[in-house]
Tab-separated table of C-alpha atoms and ligand atoms in Angstrom:
chain	number	residue	atom	x	y	z
A	1108	MET	CA	24.532	3.660	-34.680
A	1109	ALA	CA	26.264	5.394	-31.774
A	1110	LYS	CA	22.970	5.322	-29.846
A	1111	ALA	CA	22.526	1.575	-30.315
A	1112	ALA	CA	26.092	0.890	-29.225
A	1113	PHE	CA	25.672	3.052	-26.101
A	1114	SER	CA	22.383	1.437	-25.317
A	1115	ARG	CA	23.915	-2.071	-25.387
A	1116	THR	CA	26.741	-1.030	-23.095
A	1117	SER	CA	24.403	0.747	-20.714
A	1118	ARG	CA	22.262	-2.348	-20.290
A	1119	SER	CA	25.245	-4.445	-19.265
A	1120	PRO	CA	26.274	-4.624	-15.608
A	1121	ALA	CA	29.249	-2.428	-16.572
A	1122	ASP	CA	26.956	0.630	-16.367
A	1123	PRO	CA	24.706	-0.161	-13.426
A	1124	GLY	CA	24.315	3.513	-12.432
A	1125	LEU	CA	22.615	4.363	-15.715
A	1126	ALA	CA	20.662	1.114	-15.752
A	1127	SER	CA	19.191	1.783	-12.298
A	1128	ARG	CA	18.091	5.313	-13.402
A	1129	ARG	CA	16.546	3.817	-16.525
A	1130	LEU	CA	14.601	1.285	-14.451
A	1131	ALA	CA	13.351	4.013	-12.089
A	1132	ALA	CA	12.330	6.349	-14.950
A	1133	HIS	CA	10.582	3.541	-16.863
A	1134	ALA	CA	8.705	2.384	-13.765
A	1135	VAL	CA	7.469	5.899	-12.955
A	1136	ALA	CA	6.438	6.501	-16.577
A	1137	GLU	CA	4.560	3.227	-16.817
A	1138	VAL	CA	2.734	3.708	-13.517
A	1139	LEU	CA	1.581	7.156	-14.692
A	1140	ARG	CA	0.651	5.942	-18.171
A	1141	ARG	CA	-1.266	2.828	-17.131
A	1142	ARG	CA	-2.383	4.016	-13.700
A	1143	ALA	CA	-0.897	0.749	-12.452
A	1144	SER	CA	0.630	-0.072	-9.077
A	1145	LEU	CA	4.325	0.714	-8.636
A	1146	ASP	CA	4.952	-2.524	-6.715
A	1147	GLU	CA	3.722	-4.717	-9.560
A	1148	THR	CA	5.183	-2.555	-12.335
A	1149	PHE	CA	8.570	-2.371	-10.678
A	1150	GLU	CA	8.710	-6.101	-9.965
A	1151	ARG	CA	8.014	-6.867	-13.632
A	1152	LEU	CA	10.480	-4.318	-15.057
A	1153	ALA	CA	13.177	-5.272	-12.540
A	1154	ARG	CA	12.966	-8.913	-13.679
A	1155	GLN	CA	13.842	-7.757	-17.204
A	1156	ALA	CA	16.739	-5.529	-16.077
A	1157	THR	CA	20.071	-7.163	-15.283
A	1158	LEU	CA	20.723	-5.336	-12.027
A	1159	ASP	CA	22.087	-6.674	-8.786
A	1160	GLU	CA	20.065	-6.289	-5.586
A	1161	ARG	CA	21.780	-3.052	-4.545
A	1162	ASP	CA	21.216	-1.269	-7.869
A	1163	ALA	CA	17.634	-2.500	-8.075
A	1164	GLY	CA	17.165	-1.223	-4.505
A	1165	LEU	CA	18.441	2.208	-5.549
A	1166	ALA	CA	16.090	2.255	-8.556
A	1167	ARG	CA	13.187	1.372	-6.281
A	1168	ALA	CA	14.110	4.077	-3.770
A	1169	ILE	CA	14.217	6.658	-6.585
A	1170	ALA	CA	10.810	5.597	-7.943
A	1171	VAL	CA	9.132	5.495	-4.508
A	1172	THR	CA	10.591	8.894	-3.549
A	1173	THR	CA	9.427	10.357	-6.851
A	1174	PHE	CA	5.839	9.456	-5.979
A	1175	ARG	CA	6.154	10.319	-2.284
A	1176	ARG	CA	7.188	13.855	-3.272
A	1177	PHE	CA	5.471	13.999	-6.656
A	1178	GLY	CA	3.575	17.220	-5.896
A	1179	THR	CA	6.767	19.083	-5.022
A	1180	ILE	CA	8.627	17.653	-8.014
A	1181	ARG	CA	5.875	18.355	-10.516
A	1182	THR	CA	5.475	21.923	-9.257
A	1183	ALA	CA	9.244	22.478	-9.468
A	1184	LEU	CA	9.280	21.200	-13.058
A	1185	THR	CA	6.174	23.148	-14.066
A	1186	GLU	CA	7.660	26.395	-12.807
A	1187	ARG	CA	10.905	25.804	-14.694
A	1188	LEU	CA	9.598	24.581	-18.023
A	1189	ALA	CA	8.215	27.186	-20.426
A	1190	LYS	CA	5.625	24.714	-21.744
A	1191	GLY	CA	4.616	23.333	-18.335
A	1192	PRO	CA	5.085	19.725	-17.185
A	1193	PRO	CA	5.682	17.217	-19.995
A	1194	LYS	CA	2.493	15.479	-21.156
A	1195	ASP	CA	4.564	12.570	-22.364
A	1196	GLU	CA	4.970	10.210	-19.386
A	1197	ALA	CA	8.369	8.868	-20.529
A	1198	PHE	CA	9.892	12.344	-20.483
A	1199	LEU	CA	8.110	13.241	-17.226
A	1200	GLY	CA	9.448	10.023	-15.665
A	1201	LEU	CA	12.978	10.875	-16.716
A	1202	LEU	CA	12.851	14.454	-15.408
A	1203	ALA	CA	10.936	13.605	-12.229
A	1204	THR	CA	13.294	10.794	-11.190
A	1205	GLY	CA	16.258	13.106	-11.840
A	1206	ALA	CA	14.676	15.806	-9.668
A	1207	ALA	CA	13.879	13.261	-6.918
A	1208	GLN	CA	17.568	12.355	-6.656
A	1209	ILE	CA	18.629	16.004	-6.491
A	1210	LEU	CA	16.008	17.119	-3.992
A	1211	PHE	CA	15.529	14.118	-1.722
A	1212	LEU	CA	18.173	11.435	-2.142
A	1213	ASP	CA	21.794	11.164	-1.220
A	1214	VAL	CA	23.026	11.443	-4.819
A	1215	PRO	CA	25.515	14.186	-5.774
A	1216	ASP	CA	23.784	16.797	-7.974
A	1217	HIS	CA	26.298	16.467	-10.802
A	1218	ALA	CA	25.817	12.678	-10.922
A	1219	ALA	CA	22.017	12.980	-10.992
A	1220	VAL	CA	22.147	15.571	-13.788
A	1221	ASP	CA	24.767	13.709	-15.808
A	1222	LEU	CA	22.891	10.402	-15.613
A	1223	ALA	CA	19.590	12.039	-16.602
A	1224	VAL	CA	21.257	13.679	-19.607
A	1225	ARG	CA	22.821	10.384	-20.668
A	1226	LEU	CA	19.482	8.682	-20.180
A	1227	ALA	CA	17.816	11.220	-22.480
A	1228	ARG	CA	20.415	10.435	-25.155
A	1229	THR	CA	20.107	6.663	-24.820
A	1230	GLU	CA	16.322	6.762	-24.751
A	1231	GLY	CA	16.174	8.266	-28.233
A	1232	ARG	CA	15.744	11.863	-27.051
A	1233	PRO	CA	19.139	13.429	-27.768
A	1234	GLY	CA	17.357	16.644	-28.750
A	1235	LEU	CA	16.067	17.021	-25.191
A	1236	ALA	CA	19.395	16.423	-23.457
A	1237	GLY	CA	20.138	20.182	-23.276
A	1238	LEU	CA	16.732	20.911	-21.733
A	1239	VAL	CA	17.180	18.118	-19.150
A	1240	ASN	CA	20.567	19.511	-18.245
A	1241	ALA	CA	19.278	23.089	-17.845
A	1242	VAL	CA	16.148	22.237	-15.835
A	1243	LEU	CA	17.828	19.835	-13.439
A	1244	ARG	CA	20.748	22.173	-12.839
A	1245	ARG	CA	18.296	24.931	-12.023
A	1246	ILE	CA	16.443	22.631	-9.611
A	1247	ALA	CA	19.746	21.889	-7.880
A	1248	ARG	CA	20.529	25.619	-7.594
A	1249	GLU	CA	17.065	26.500	-6.312
A	1250	ARG	CA	16.669	23.519	-3.988
A	1251	ASP	CA	16.162	25.594	-0.808
A	1252	THR	CA	13.371	27.683	-2.351
A	1253	ILE	CA	11.672	24.570	-3.715
A	1254	LEU	CA	11.792	22.749	-0.374
A	1255	ALA	CA	10.624	25.805	1.568
A	1256	GLY	CA	7.369	25.822	-0.428
A	1257	SER	CA	6.789	22.078	-0.160
A	1258	ASP	CA	3.794	21.721	2.154
A	1259	PRO	CA	2.715	18.078	2.774
A	1260	LEU	CA	-1.011	18.674	2.386
A	1261	ARG	CA	-1.145	21.538	-0.124
A	1262	VAL	CA	1.671	20.377	-2.396
A	1263	ASP	CA	2.464	16.682	-1.884
A	1264	THR	CA	-1.175	15.546	-1.719
A	1265	PRO	CA	-3.450	15.562	-4.786
A	1266	GLU	CA	-6.058	18.300	-4.475
A	1267	TRP	CA	-9.047	15.925	-4.296
A	1268	LEU	CA	-7.571	13.968	-1.400
A	1269	ALA	CA	-6.471	17.088	0.507
A	1270	ARG	CA	-9.995	18.492	0.154
A	1271	ARG	CA	-11.668	15.285	1.346
A	1272	TRP	CA	-9.329	14.750	4.330
A	1273	SER	CA	-9.689	18.381	5.414
A	1274	ARG	CA	-13.465	17.929	5.316
A	1275	HIS	CA	-13.526	14.578	7.146
A	1276	TYR	CA	-10.577	14.823	9.510
A	1277	GLY	CA	-10.273	18.613	9.969
A	1278	ALA	CA	-7.176	19.567	11.938
A	1279	ALA	CA	-5.723	16.038	11.545
A	1280	ALA	CA	-5.429	16.367	7.741
A	1281	PRO	CA	-1.933	17.973	7.778
A	1282	ALA	CA	-0.678	15.258	10.167
A	1283	ILE	CA	-2.021	12.576	7.820
A	1284	ALA	CA	-0.170	14.157	4.887
A	1285	GLU	CA	3.001	14.514	6.961
A	1286	ALA	CA	2.841	10.806	7.919
A	1287	HIS	CA	2.601	9.898	4.220
A	1288	ARG	CA	5.813	11.760	3.513
A	1289	ALA	CA	7.608	10.046	6.407
A	1290	GLY	CA	7.047	6.549	4.961
A	1291	GLY	CA	6.542	3.357	6.956
A	1292	SER	CA	8.560	1.039	9.145
A	1293	LEU	CA	8.747	-2.731	8.691
A	1294	ASP	CA	5.987	-4.308	10.789
A	1295	LEU	CA	5.802	-8.038	11.441
A	1296	SER	CA	3.116	-10.310	12.845
A	1297	VAL	CA	4.702	-13.211	14.700
A	1298	ARG	CA	3.255	-16.674	15.241
A	1299	SER	CA	4.238	-16.674	18.918
A	1300	ASP	CA	6.469	-14.896	21.443
A	1301	PRO	CA	6.688	-11.350	20.024
A	1302	ALA	CA	9.148	-10.311	22.773
A	1303	LEU	CA	11.616	-13.029	21.768
A	1304	TRP	CA	11.409	-12.126	18.086
A	1305	ALA	CA	11.671	-8.400	18.784
A	1306	GLU	CA	14.916	-9.104	20.635
A	1307	ARG	CA	16.296	-11.366	17.903
A	1308	LEU	CA	15.390	-8.894	15.169
A	1309	GLY	CA	16.392	-5.728	17.012
A	1310	GLY	CA	12.827	-4.390	17.001
A	1311	THR	CA	10.181	-3.368	19.517
A	1312	VAL	CA	6.872	-4.936	20.453
A	1313	LEU	CA	3.992	-2.505	19.982
A	1314	ALA	CA	1.103	-2.435	22.452
A	1315	THR	CA	-1.030	-4.393	19.963
A	1316	GLY	CA	1.565	-7.197	19.622
A	1317	THR	CA	3.108	-6.227	16.265
A	1318	VAL	CA	6.924	-6.325	16.107
A	1319	ARG	CA	8.252	-3.133	14.526
A	1320	LEU	CA	11.697	-2.837	12.925
A	1321	THR	CA	13.151	0.477	11.907
A	1322	GLN	CA	16.374	-0.717	10.301
A	1323	ARG	CA	16.188	-1.884	6.681
A	1324	THR	CA	17.418	-5.405	5.937
A	1325	PRO	CA	16.173	-7.476	2.995
A	1326	ILE	CA	13.286	-9.475	4.430
A	1327	ARG	CA	14.595	-12.873	3.369
A	1328	GLU	CA	17.830	-12.231	5.251
A	1329	LEU	CA	16.127	-11.614	8.592
A	1330	PRO	CA	16.233	-14.390	11.240
A	1331	GLY	CA	13.041	-16.430	11.307
A	1332	TYR	CA	12.031	-15.844	7.675
A	1333	GLY	CA	12.910	-19.344	6.451
A	1334	GLU	CA	11.340	-21.088	9.424
A	1335	GLY	CA	8.113	-19.113	9.025
A	1336	ALA	CA	8.208	-17.444	12.449
A	1337	TRP	CA	6.603	-14.197	11.188
A	1338	TRP	CA	5.134	-12.402	8.206
A	1339	VAL	CA	5.118	-8.770	7.065
A	1340	GLN	CA	1.939	-6.962	8.086
A	1341	ASP	CA	1.348	-3.328	8.993
A	1342	ALA	CA	0.353	-2.731	12.644
A	1343	ALA	CA	-3.104	-1.450	11.612
A	1344	ALA	CA	-3.652	-4.217	9.036
A	1345	ALA	CA	-3.063	-6.744	11.839
A	1346	LEU	CA	-6.097	-5.537	13.813
A	1347	PRO	CA	-9.259	-6.534	11.861
A	1348	ALA	CA	-8.666	-10.325	11.777
A	1349	ARG	CA	-8.184	-10.310	15.561
A	1350	PHE	CA	-11.631	-8.830	16.030
A	1351	LEU	CA	-13.131	-12.112	14.789
A	1352	ALA	CA	-11.488	-13.941	17.734
A	1353	ALA	CA	-11.483	-17.105	15.608
A	1354	GLY	CA	-11.028	-20.206	17.746
A	1355	PRO	CA	-9.658	-23.717	17.147
A	1356	GLY	CA	-12.026	-25.847	15.104
A	1357	GLU	CA	-14.160	-22.951	13.888
A	1358	ARG	CA	-14.926	-22.635	10.178
A	1359	VAL	CA	-13.789	-19.219	8.986
A	1360	ILE	CA	-13.849	-17.727	5.492
A	1361	ASP	CA	-11.443	-14.979	4.410
A	1362	LEU	CA	-12.926	-13.162	1.407
A	1363	CYS	CA	-10.451	-11.231	-0.787
A	1364	ALA	CA	-7.624	-12.965	1.018
A	1365	ALA	CA	-4.427	-12.660	-1.023
A	1366	PRO	CA	-1.527	-12.329	-0.297
A	1367	GLY	CA	-2.762	-13.757	2.989
A	1368	GLY	CA	-1.664	-11.582	5.919
A	1369	LYS	CA	-5.060	-11.956	7.573
A	1370	THR	CA	-5.456	-15.593	6.490
A	1371	ALA	CA	-2.241	-16.374	8.383
A	1372	GLN	CA	-3.585	-14.694	11.517
A	1373	LEU	CA	-6.826	-16.707	11.372
A	1374	ALA	CA	-5.097	-20.025	10.596
A	1375	SER	CA	-2.461	-19.565	13.293
A	1376	ARG	CA	-5.277	-19.411	15.870
A	1377	GLY	CA	-6.251	-22.948	14.887
A	1378	ALA	CA	-9.320	-22.056	12.818
A	1379	HIS	CA	-10.198	-24.012	9.677
A	1380	VAL	CA	-9.772	-21.282	7.074
A	1381	VAL	CA	-11.074	-21.033	3.518
A	1382	ALA	CA	-9.193	-18.258	1.678
A	1383	VAL	CA	-10.858	-16.807	-1.431
A	1384	ASP	CA	-9.356	-14.556	-4.096
A	1385	ARG	CA	-10.057	-14.114	-7.778
A	1386	SER	CA	-6.464	-13.339	-8.753
A	1387	GLU	CA	-4.478	-16.447	-9.703
A	1388	ALA	CA	-1.111	-14.715	-9.250
A	1389	ARG	CA	-2.019	-13.298	-5.854
A	1390	LEU	CA	-3.497	-16.596	-4.671
A	1391	LYS	CA	-0.254	-18.317	-5.702
A	1392	ARG	CA	1.595	-15.911	-3.426
A	1393	LEU	CA	-0.864	-16.684	-0.635
A	1394	ARG	CA	-0.180	-20.425	-1.005
A	1395	GLU	CA	3.598	-19.835	-0.976
A	1396	ASN	CA	3.224	-17.681	2.134
A	1397	MET	CA	1.172	-20.346	3.934
A	1398	GLU	CA	3.725	-22.987	2.985
A	1399	ARG	CA	6.554	-20.924	4.439
A	1400	LEU	CA	4.514	-20.320	7.589
A	1401	GLN	CA	3.574	-24.029	7.749
A	1402	LEU	CA	-0.101	-23.155	7.958
A	1403	SER	CA	-2.761	-25.254	6.352
A	1404	VAL	CA	-5.660	-23.437	4.646
A	1405	GLU	CA	-8.129	-24.259	1.878
A	1406	THR	CA	-8.080	-21.909	-1.095
A	1407	ARG	CA	-10.683	-21.013	-3.717
A	1408	MET	CA	-9.741	-19.110	-6.846
A	1409	THR	CA	-13.021	-17.453	-7.707
A	1410	ASP	CA	-14.922	-14.202	-7.659
A	1411	VAL	CA	-16.494	-13.910	-4.203
A	1412	LEU	CA	-19.770	-12.959	-5.862
A	1413	ALA	CA	-19.866	-16.375	-7.591
A	1414	LEU	CA	-19.043	-18.372	-4.456
A	1415	HIS	CA	-21.279	-21.236	-3.229
A	1416	GLU	CA	-20.498	-22.361	0.318
A	1417	GLU	CA	-22.381	-23.366	3.457
A	1418	PRO	CA	-22.490	-20.517	6.023
A	1419	PHE	CA	-19.432	-20.045	8.287
A	1420	ASP	CA	-18.926	-19.347	11.992
A	1421	ALA	CA	-16.910	-16.239	11.149
A	1422	VAL	CA	-16.458	-14.194	7.965
A	1423	LEU	CA	-13.760	-11.639	7.148
A	1424	LEU	CA	-14.201	-9.282	4.205
A	1425	ASP	CA	-11.079	-7.190	3.485
A	1426	ALA	CA	-12.649	-5.506	0.511
A	1427	PRO	CA	-10.863	-4.011	-2.513
A	1428	CYS	CA	-10.777	-0.247	-2.009
A	1429	SER	CA	-9.073	2.997	-2.993
A	1430	ALA	CA	-6.200	2.093	-0.593
A	1431	THR	CA	-5.779	5.735	0.411
A	1432	GLY	CA	-4.833	4.484	3.895
A	1433	THR	CA	-1.630	2.893	2.590
A	1434	LEU	CA	0.019	5.908	0.953
A	1435	ARG	CA	2.949	5.796	3.395
A	1436	ARG	CA	4.020	2.555	1.665
A	1437	ASN	CA	2.385	3.002	-1.738
A	1438	PRO	CA	2.593	6.733	-2.499
A	1439	ASP	CA	1.996	6.078	-6.216
A	1440	ALA	CA	-1.675	5.282	-5.484
A	1441	ALA	CA	-2.291	8.954	-4.627
A	1442	TRP	CA	-1.362	9.944	-8.169
A	1443	THR	CA	-2.967	7.099	-10.099
A	1444	LYS	CA	-6.371	6.929	-8.374
A	1445	ARG	CA	-9.121	9.436	-9.122
A	1446	GLU	CA	-12.084	10.605	-7.119
A	1447	SER	CA	-14.343	9.231	-9.852
A	1448	ASP	CA	-12.995	5.688	-9.124
A	1449	LEU	CA	-14.665	5.737	-5.730
A	1450	SER	CA	-18.274	5.125	-6.749
A	1451	GLN	CA	-17.429	1.886	-8.581
A	1452	LEU	CA	-15.435	0.606	-5.624
A	1453	VAL	CA	-18.223	1.484	-3.201
A	1454	GLU	CA	-20.709	-0.411	-5.359
A	1455	LEU	CA	-18.465	-3.489	-5.458
A	1456	GLN	CA	-17.935	-3.339	-1.676
A	1457	THR	CA	-21.717	-3.190	-1.182
A	1458	ARG	CA	-22.230	-6.330	-3.263
A	1459	LEU	CA	-19.354	-8.112	-1.533
A	1460	LEU	CA	-20.782	-7.181	1.881
A	1461	ASP	CA	-24.183	-8.603	0.920
A	1462	LYS	CA	-22.453	-11.818	-0.128
A	1463	ALA	CA	-20.441	-11.869	3.123
A	1464	ALA	CA	-23.719	-11.533	5.044
A	1465	ALA	CA	-25.178	-14.535	3.235
A	1466	LEU	CA	-22.090	-16.568	4.173
A	1467	THR	CA	-22.443	-15.840	7.917
A	1468	ARG	CA	-24.405	-18.384	9.979
A	1469	PRO	CA	-26.962	-17.264	12.583
A	1470	GLU	CA	-25.031	-16.091	15.698
A	1471	GLY	CA	-21.908	-15.947	13.513
A	1472	ARG	CA	-19.504	-12.946	13.359
A	1473	LEU	CA	-18.690	-10.773	10.382
A	1474	VAL	CA	-15.817	-8.275	10.133
A	1475	TYR	CA	-15.688	-5.808	7.246
A	1476	CYS	CA	-12.555	-3.747	6.654
A	1477	THR	CA	-10.819	-1.514	4.096
A	1478	CYS	CA	-7.416	0.206	4.022
A	1479	SER	CA	-9.074	3.453	2.987
A	1480	LEU	CA	-9.428	6.871	4.598
A	1481	GLU	CA	-12.610	7.586	2.644
A	1482	PRO	CA	-15.836	7.386	4.719
A	1483	GLU	CA	-17.822	6.033	1.737
A	1484	GLU	CA	-15.690	2.876	1.954
A	1485	GLY	CA	-15.951	2.702	5.749
A	1486	GLU	CA	-18.435	4.421	8.063
A	1487	ARG	CA	-21.033	5.101	5.362
A	1488	GLN	CA	-20.714	1.657	3.839
A	1489	VAL	CA	-21.474	-0.075	7.152
A	1490	ALA	CA	-24.308	2.323	8.067
A	1491	ALA	CA	-26.005	1.401	4.782
A	1492	PHE	CA	-25.270	-2.296	5.436
A	1493	LEU	CA	-27.108	-2.202	8.772
A	1494	GLU	CA	-30.119	-0.602	7.086
A	1495	ARG	CA	-30.210	-3.303	4.407
A	1496	HIS	CA	-29.573	-6.156	6.848
A	1497	PRO	CA	-31.701	-5.998	10.004
A	1498	GLU	CA	-30.583	-9.583	10.697
A	1499	PHE	CA	-27.185	-8.121	11.708
A	1500	VAL	CA	-26.357	-6.053	14.794
A	1501	PRO	CA	-23.120	-4.192	15.538
A	1502	ALA	CA	-20.676	-5.979	17.838
A	1503	PRO	CA	-18.901	-2.783	18.920
A	1504	LEU	CA	-15.178	-2.710	19.596
A	1505	GLY	CA	-13.886	-1.432	22.917
A	1506	PRO	CA	-10.513	-0.035	23.998
A	1507	ASP	CA	-9.404	-3.550	25.057
A	1508	ASP	CA	-9.672	-4.668	21.435
A	1509	VAL	CA	-6.918	-2.210	20.462
A	1510	PRO	CA	-4.476	-1.894	23.383
A	1511	GLY	CA	-2.728	1.465	23.480
A	1512	LEU	CA	-4.810	2.815	20.596
A	1513	SER	CA	-8.105	3.837	22.181
A	1514	GLU	CA	-8.252	6.942	19.927
A	1515	ALA	CA	-8.855	4.538	17.026
A	1516	VAL	CA	-12.223	3.343	18.392
A	1517	THR	CA	-15.109	5.527	17.190
A	1518	PRO	CA	-18.186	6.302	19.313
A	1519	GLU	CA	-20.085	3.679	17.252
A	1520	GLY	CA	-17.495	1.026	18.140
A	1521	TRP	CA	-15.815	0.901	14.727
A	1522	LEU	CA	-12.050	0.978	14.156
A	1523	ARG	CA	-10.674	4.046	12.376
A	1524	THR	CA	-6.871	4.279	12.365
A	1525	LEU	CA	-5.145	7.275	10.807
A	1526	PRO	CA	-1.604	7.212	9.362
A	1527	HIS	CA	-0.151	9.440	12.099
A	1528	TYR	CA	-1.652	7.440	14.984
A	1529	GLY	CA	0.476	5.841	17.639
A	1530	GLY	CA	2.254	7.360	20.607
A	1531	PRO	CA	5.667	6.334	21.912
A	1532	GLN	CA	4.502	2.708	22.303
A	1533	PHE	CA	4.086	2.665	18.525
A	1534	GLY	CA	7.587	3.816	17.774
A	1535	GLY	CA	6.264	7.083	16.368
A	1536	THR	CA	6.239	5.918	12.757
A	1537	GLY	CA	2.505	5.704	12.250
A	1538	MET	CA	0.399	2.976	10.699
A	1539	ASP	CA	-1.891	2.352	7.757
A	1540	GLY	CA	-5.240	4.123	7.724
A	1541	PHE	CA	-7.777	1.330	8.255
A	1542	PHE	CA	-11.495	1.059	8.853
A	1543	ALA	CA	-13.054	-2.042	10.423
A	1544	ALA	CA	-16.491	-2.915	11.757
A	1545	ARG	CA	-17.680	-6.049	13.522
A	1546	PHE	CA	-21.220	-7.456	13.373
A	1547	ARG	CA	-23.106	-10.399	14.779
A	1548	ARG	CA	-25.874	-12.150	12.916
A	1549	ARG	CA	-28.995	-12.559	15.029
A	1550	SER	CA	-30.239	-16.081	15.738
A	1551	VAL	CA	-33.032	-17.121	13.390
B	164	SAM	C1	-7.042	-5.534	0.015
B	164	SAM	S1	-6.460	-6.882	-0.915
B	164	SAM	C2	-6.532	-8.151	0.271
B	164	SAM	C3	-5.400	-8.203	1.257
B	164	SAM	C4	-5.461	-9.455	2.113
B	164	SAM	N1	-6.734	-9.585	2.787
B	164	SAM	C5	-4.355	-9.524	3.145
B	164	SAM	O1	-4.576	-9.212	4.300
B	164	SAM	O2	-3.236	-9.922	2.773
B	164	SAM	C6	-7.864	-7.191	-1.904
B	164	SAM	C7	-7.862	-8.532	-2.652
B	164	SAM	O3	-9.183	-8.692	-3.173
B	164	SAM	C8	-9.122	-9.443	-4.362
B	164	SAM	N2	-10.427	-9.232	-5.026
B	164	SAM	C9	-10.931	-8.068	-5.491
B	164	SAM	N3	-12.184	-8.253	-5.936
B	164	SAM	C10	-12.477	-9.555	-5.733
B	164	SAM	C11	-13.630	-10.364	-5.975
B	164	SAM	N4	-14.738	-9.846	-6.536
B	164	SAM	N5	-13.596	-11.677	-5.642
B	164	SAM	C12	-12.473	-12.215	-5.106
B	164	SAM	N6	-11.356	-11.498	-4.858
B	164	SAM	C13	-11.364	-10.193	-5.151
B	164	SAM	C14	-7.903	-8.891	-5.058
B	164	SAM	O4	-7.388	-9.841	-5.983
B	164	SAM	C15	-6.956	-8.640	-3.862
B	164	SAM	O5	-6.093	-9.742	-3.697
């Protein structure tokens, strides 16, 4: 009876502090349980919660930080719980989000502990309230020791990823892990006049033309949003579509297009773009984005593998992948993906690439890209493609294709960005890890 009464009160705006912790703990638990994306999970749960923008923002910051520092948090809990980390995701979510506030966020320790204890009581776990109190208090007391042992690669990166990156990127692996912990800035692609928009928005223009903002303002409140002057797109994600150099009047197909960052780039160059995605919800977002940007594109809601179209002048395949290049923004993916997921993704990419090849006209261009750091989804995928498809030749990239980022061009002429890349002209806040390769189809 008392629990039900408390629960009703806590869900009302009168107790927004508790409600925001509940949202964060539920989101973390559900992501872990379903191995789902935090962005989508949070959006859905936040719609059900009656929180204002500020409290929802706090809940989101707690959930993102929990995943960004999940290795440190889980180790701290494991070492302070006699039975090891909770197997039950709901309890792990509650403890981990409490620890995230104590260790990494500007929340007074006593408030973080008190709210976690109250959450345990209102979530039907009054018997665990004492344990929550004891463990979180101990974490607060031992904060310095915990943080001293928190190495980005050894602790805050899952073992399988740390092993792979050490093997493939050697001495750069710790810098990659460090960049993931630092998070990302807000990068925008603008329709025209980046210098003007950088000035209006208080940002800087990177050497590749992206406008980078470091201050955090809700996107819809920024100048130019309503009039469709720009769209959100990481500096590295903005590169592959440019490699197609799509021109006015050309027919271009964007395979796996939603939510449409690359579609917008192609359409704003005057190309006639067909955007394909199999997800209805994501394609809806793409259409809304194009409407805001006042860009006209054709859309097809279908599996690329089932597509029937005449060949195109230029084809972009931004293939579904492990997304290990985007952990600065989506740190949850590190803890929900498994090494065993890779082979299925690689197989799908291979089939999608074969389809992309069939959709490219003789003398046409094809760009393949993934936001992955794993060579199977990049360098090895395209090496195998060239063996299967002698009708294609590489169209290597040169330093001029990526101004200020020549270290991202491989000896083969592929693009390989790493999350810590970018000197002073990139504002020092890194970029997504991307792979891209460009090909030309021989004439018949
Ligand atoms: C990496 S995201 C694309 C991002 C997008 N290119 C952009 O720049 O905004 C991959 C997309 O591929 C779509 N997808 C995955 N497999 C697909 C398939 N077999 N056919 C069509 N779309 C697919 C997903 O729905 C998802 O929207």
